[in-house]
PDB file of C-alpha atoms in Angstrom:
ATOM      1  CA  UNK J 297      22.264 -19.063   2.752  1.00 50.00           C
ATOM      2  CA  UNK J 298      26.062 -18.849   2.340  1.00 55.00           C
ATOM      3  CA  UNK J 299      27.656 -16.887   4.975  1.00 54.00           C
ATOM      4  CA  UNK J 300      28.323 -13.824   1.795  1.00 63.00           C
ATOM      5  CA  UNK J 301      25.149 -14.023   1.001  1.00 84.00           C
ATOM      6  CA  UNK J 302      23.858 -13.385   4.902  1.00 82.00           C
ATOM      7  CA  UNK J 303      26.593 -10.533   5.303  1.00 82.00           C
ATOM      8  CA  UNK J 304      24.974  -8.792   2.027  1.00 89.00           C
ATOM      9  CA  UNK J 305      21.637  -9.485   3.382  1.00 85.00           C
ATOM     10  CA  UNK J 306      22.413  -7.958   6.983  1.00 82.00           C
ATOM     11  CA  UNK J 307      23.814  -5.057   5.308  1.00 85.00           C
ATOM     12  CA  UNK J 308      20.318  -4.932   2.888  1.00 85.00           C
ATOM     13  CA  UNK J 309      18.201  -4.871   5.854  1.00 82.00           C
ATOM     14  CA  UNK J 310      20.240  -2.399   8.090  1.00 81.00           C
ATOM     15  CA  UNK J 311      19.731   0.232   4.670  1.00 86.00           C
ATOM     16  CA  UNK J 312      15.876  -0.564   5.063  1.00 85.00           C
ATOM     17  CA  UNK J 313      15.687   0.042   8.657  1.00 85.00           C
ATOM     18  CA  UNK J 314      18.274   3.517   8.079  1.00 84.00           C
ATOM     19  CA  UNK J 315      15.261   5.385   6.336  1.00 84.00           C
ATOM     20  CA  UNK J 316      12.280   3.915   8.816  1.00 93.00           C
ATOM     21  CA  UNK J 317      13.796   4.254  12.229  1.00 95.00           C
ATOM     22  CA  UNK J 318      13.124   7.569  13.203  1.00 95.00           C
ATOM     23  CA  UNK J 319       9.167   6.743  12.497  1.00 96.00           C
ATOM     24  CA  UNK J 320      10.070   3.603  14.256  1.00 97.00           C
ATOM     25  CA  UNK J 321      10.945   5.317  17.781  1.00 97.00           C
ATOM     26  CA  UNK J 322       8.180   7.834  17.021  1.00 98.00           C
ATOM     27  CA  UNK J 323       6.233   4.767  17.044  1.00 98.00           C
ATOM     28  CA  UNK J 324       7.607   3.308  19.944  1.00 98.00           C
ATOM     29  CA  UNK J 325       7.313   5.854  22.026  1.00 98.00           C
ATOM     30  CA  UNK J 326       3.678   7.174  21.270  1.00 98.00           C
ATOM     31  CA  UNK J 327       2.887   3.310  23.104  1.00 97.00           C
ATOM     32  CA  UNK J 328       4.944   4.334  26.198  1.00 97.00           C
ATOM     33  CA  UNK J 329       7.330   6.808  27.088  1.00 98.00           C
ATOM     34  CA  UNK J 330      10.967   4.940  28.030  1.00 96.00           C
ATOM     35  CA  UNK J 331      14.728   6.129  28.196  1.00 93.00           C
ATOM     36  CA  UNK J 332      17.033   5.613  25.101  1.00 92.00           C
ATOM     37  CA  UNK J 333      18.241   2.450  26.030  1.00 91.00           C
ATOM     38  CA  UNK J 334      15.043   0.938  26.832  1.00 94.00           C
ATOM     39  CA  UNK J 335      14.020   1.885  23.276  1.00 95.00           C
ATOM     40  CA  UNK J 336      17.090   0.405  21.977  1.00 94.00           C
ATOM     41  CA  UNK J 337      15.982  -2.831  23.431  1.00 94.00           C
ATOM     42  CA  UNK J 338      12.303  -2.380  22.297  1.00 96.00           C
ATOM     43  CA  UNK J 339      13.433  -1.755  18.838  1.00 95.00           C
ATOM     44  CA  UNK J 340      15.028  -5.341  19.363  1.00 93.00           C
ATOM     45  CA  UNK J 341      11.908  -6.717  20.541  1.00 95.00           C
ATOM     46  CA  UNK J 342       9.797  -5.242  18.234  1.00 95.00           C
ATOM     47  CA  UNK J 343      12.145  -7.438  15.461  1.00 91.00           C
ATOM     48  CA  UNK J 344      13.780  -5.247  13.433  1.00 90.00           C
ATOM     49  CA  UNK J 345      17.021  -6.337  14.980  1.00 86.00           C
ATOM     50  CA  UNK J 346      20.054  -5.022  17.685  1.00 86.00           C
ATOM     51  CA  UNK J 347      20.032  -1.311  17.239  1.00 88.00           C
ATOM     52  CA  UNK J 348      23.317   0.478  19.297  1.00 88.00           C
ATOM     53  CA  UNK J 349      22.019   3.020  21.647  1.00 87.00           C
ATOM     54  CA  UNK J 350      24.963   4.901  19.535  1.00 90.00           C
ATOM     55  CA  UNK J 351      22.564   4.945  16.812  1.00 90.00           C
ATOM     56  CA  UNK J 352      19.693   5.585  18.773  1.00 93.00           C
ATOM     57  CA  UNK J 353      20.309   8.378  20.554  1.00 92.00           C
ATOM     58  CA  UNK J 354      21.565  10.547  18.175  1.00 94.00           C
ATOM     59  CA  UNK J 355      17.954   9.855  16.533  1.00 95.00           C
ATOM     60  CA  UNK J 356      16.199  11.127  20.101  1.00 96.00           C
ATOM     61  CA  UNK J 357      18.025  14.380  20.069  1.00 96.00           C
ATOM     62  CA  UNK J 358      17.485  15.117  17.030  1.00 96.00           C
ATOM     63  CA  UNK J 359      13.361  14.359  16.773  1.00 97.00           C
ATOM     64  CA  UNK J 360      13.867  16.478  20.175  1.00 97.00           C
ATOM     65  CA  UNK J 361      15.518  19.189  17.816  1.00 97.00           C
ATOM     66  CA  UNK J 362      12.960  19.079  15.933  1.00 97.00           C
ATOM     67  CA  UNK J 363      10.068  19.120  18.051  1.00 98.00           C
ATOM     68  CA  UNK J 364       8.371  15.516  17.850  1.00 98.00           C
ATOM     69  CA  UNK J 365       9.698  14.697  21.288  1.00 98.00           C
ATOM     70  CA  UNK J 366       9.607  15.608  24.909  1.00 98.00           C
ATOM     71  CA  UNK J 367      12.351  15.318  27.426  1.00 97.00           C
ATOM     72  CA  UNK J 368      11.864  14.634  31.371  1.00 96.00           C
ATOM     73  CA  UNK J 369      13.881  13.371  34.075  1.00 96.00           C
ATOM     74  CA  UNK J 370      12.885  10.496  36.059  1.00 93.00           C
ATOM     75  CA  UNK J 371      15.129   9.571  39.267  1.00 91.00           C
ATOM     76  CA  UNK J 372      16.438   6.519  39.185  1.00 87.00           C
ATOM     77  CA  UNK J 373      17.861   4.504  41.489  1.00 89.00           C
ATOM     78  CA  UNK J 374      21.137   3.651  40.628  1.00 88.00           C
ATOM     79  CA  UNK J 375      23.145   6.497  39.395  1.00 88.00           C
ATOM     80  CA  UNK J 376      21.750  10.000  37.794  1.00 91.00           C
ATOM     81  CA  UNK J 377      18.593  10.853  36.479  1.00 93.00           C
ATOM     82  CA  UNK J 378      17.035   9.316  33.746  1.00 93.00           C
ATOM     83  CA  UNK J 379      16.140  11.425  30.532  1.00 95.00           C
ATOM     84  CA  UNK J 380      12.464   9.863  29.546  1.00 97.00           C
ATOM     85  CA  UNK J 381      11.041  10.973  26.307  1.00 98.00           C
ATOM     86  CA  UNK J 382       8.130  10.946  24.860  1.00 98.00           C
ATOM     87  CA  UNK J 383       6.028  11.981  21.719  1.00 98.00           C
ATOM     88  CA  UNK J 384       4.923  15.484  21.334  1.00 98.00           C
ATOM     89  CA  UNK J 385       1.762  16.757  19.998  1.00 98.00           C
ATOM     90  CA  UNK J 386       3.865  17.581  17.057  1.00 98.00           C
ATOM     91  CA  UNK J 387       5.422  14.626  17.141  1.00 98.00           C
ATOM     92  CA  UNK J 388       1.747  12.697  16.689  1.00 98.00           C
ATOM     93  CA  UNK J 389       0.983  14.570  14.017  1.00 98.00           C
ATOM     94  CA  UNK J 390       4.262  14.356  12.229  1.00 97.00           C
ATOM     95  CA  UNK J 391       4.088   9.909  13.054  1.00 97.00           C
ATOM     96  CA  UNK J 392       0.211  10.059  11.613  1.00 97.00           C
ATOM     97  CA  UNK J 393       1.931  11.470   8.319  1.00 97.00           C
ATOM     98  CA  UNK J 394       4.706   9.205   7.901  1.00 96.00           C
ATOM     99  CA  UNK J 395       2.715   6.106   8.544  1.00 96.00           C
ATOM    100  CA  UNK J 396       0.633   7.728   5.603  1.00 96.00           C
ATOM    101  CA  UNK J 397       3.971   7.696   3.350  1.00 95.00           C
ATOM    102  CA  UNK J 398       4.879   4.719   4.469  1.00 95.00           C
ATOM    103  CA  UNK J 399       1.944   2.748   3.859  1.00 96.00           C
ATOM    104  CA  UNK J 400       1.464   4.534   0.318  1.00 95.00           C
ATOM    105  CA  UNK J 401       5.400   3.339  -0.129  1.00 94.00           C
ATOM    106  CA  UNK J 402       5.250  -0.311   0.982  1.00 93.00           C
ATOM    107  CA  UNK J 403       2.045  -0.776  -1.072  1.00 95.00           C
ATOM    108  CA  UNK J 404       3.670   0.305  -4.347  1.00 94.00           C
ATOM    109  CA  UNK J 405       6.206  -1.714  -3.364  1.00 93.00           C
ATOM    110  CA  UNK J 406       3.966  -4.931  -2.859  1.00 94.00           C
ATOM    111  CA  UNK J 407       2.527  -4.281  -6.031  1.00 93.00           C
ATOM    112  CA  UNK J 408       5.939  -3.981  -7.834  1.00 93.00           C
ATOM    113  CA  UNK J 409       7.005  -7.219  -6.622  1.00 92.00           C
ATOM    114  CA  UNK J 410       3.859  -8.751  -6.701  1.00 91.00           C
ATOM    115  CA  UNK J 411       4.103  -8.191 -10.756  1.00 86.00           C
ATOM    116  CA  UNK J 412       7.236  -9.992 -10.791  1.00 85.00           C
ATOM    117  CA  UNK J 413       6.771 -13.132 -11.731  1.00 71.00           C
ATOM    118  CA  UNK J 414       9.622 -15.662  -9.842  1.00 63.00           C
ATOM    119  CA  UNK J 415       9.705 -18.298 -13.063  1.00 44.00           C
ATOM    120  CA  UNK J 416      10.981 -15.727 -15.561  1.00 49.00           C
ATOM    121  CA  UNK J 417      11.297 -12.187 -13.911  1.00 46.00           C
ATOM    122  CA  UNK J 418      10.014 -10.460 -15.358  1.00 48.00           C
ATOM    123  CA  UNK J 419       7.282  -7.096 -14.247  1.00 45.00           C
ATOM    124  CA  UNK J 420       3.878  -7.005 -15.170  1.00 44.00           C
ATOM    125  CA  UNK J 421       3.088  -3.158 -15.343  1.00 44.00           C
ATOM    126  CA  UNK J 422      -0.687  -3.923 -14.936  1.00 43.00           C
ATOM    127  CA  UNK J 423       0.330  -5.039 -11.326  1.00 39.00           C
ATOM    128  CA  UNK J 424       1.475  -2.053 -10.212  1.00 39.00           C
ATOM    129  CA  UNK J 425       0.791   2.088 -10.945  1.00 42.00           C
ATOM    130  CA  UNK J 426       4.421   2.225 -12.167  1.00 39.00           C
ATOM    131  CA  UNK J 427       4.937   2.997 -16.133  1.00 38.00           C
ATOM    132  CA  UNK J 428       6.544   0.361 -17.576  1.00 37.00           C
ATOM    133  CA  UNK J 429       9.264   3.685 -18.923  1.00 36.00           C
ATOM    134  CA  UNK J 430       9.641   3.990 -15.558  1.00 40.00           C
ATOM    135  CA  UNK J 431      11.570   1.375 -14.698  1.00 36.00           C
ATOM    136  CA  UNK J 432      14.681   0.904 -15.267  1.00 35.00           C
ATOM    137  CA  UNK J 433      16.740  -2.736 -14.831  1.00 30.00           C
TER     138      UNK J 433
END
C-alpha cells in the first residue's frame, strides 16, 4: 500500500470508528468500570486503534449527559481522585439497542458487498435487500 493510499485509508477507518465509538465505550464499560484514560487504552487494545483521551472524554460526559453512565470517585494514589464510570441501567438498555442497529447495519452491509463481485464490480441485487433503484454509483 503506497503511503497515499494508507493516509486515505487511516482517515476511512477513523470515519468508521466516529459513528461506533460511543457504543464502543458503552461496550467497554458494561465489562468493567475504568477511568477515561484506561478506556482510551482499552479502546487500543480492543483494536480499533489509538483513540486521544481528547476524544474520549468528551464522549464520557456526554453519555453521562445523557444518562447511560455513572460517575464515582475512586482515590488514587498519586494525585486526585479518580472519576470511574460505569454503565447505567439506562445505559444497558440504550447498548442492547444499538448493538441491535448495528448488527442489522453491518449485515446489510455484508450482503451489499458480498453481491459485489471483485472480477467485474459489479452488485448483484439478489444478494442483498437493497433495490437495485436504490443504489446509486
Amino acid at each position: 500500500m503506497a503511503p497515499a493510499d494508507e493516509g486515505e485509508a487511516l482517515e476511512r477507518r477513523t470515519q468508521l470508528l466516529r459513528g461506533v465509538l460511543d457504543m464502543c465505550l458503552l461496550a467497554l464499560l458494561s465489562q468493567r468500570p475504568c477511568h477515561a484514560y484506561e478506556l482510551a487504552s482499552r479502546v487500543q487494545d480492543a483494536g480499533l486503534g489509538e483513540t486521544s483521551y481528547g476524544t474520549i472524554y468528551p464522549l464520557i460526559t456526554r453519555l453521562r449527559r445523557l444518562g447511560l453512565l455513572e460517575e464515582r470517585s475512586e482515590p488514587s494514589s498519586v494525585g486526585p481522585p479518580r472519576k470511574v464510570f460505569s454503565v447505567s441501567a439506562d445505559g444497558s438498555l440504550a447498548l442492547a439497542a444499538w448493538k441491535q442497529q448495528w448488527q442489522a447495519t453491518t449485515s446489510a452491509v455484508a450482503a451489499l458487498l458480498a453481491g459485489v463481485d471483485g472480477a467485474t464490480n459489479t452488485f448483484t441485487p439478489a444478494a442483498s435487500h437493497i433495490h437495485p433503484t436504490e443504489v446509486h454509483r
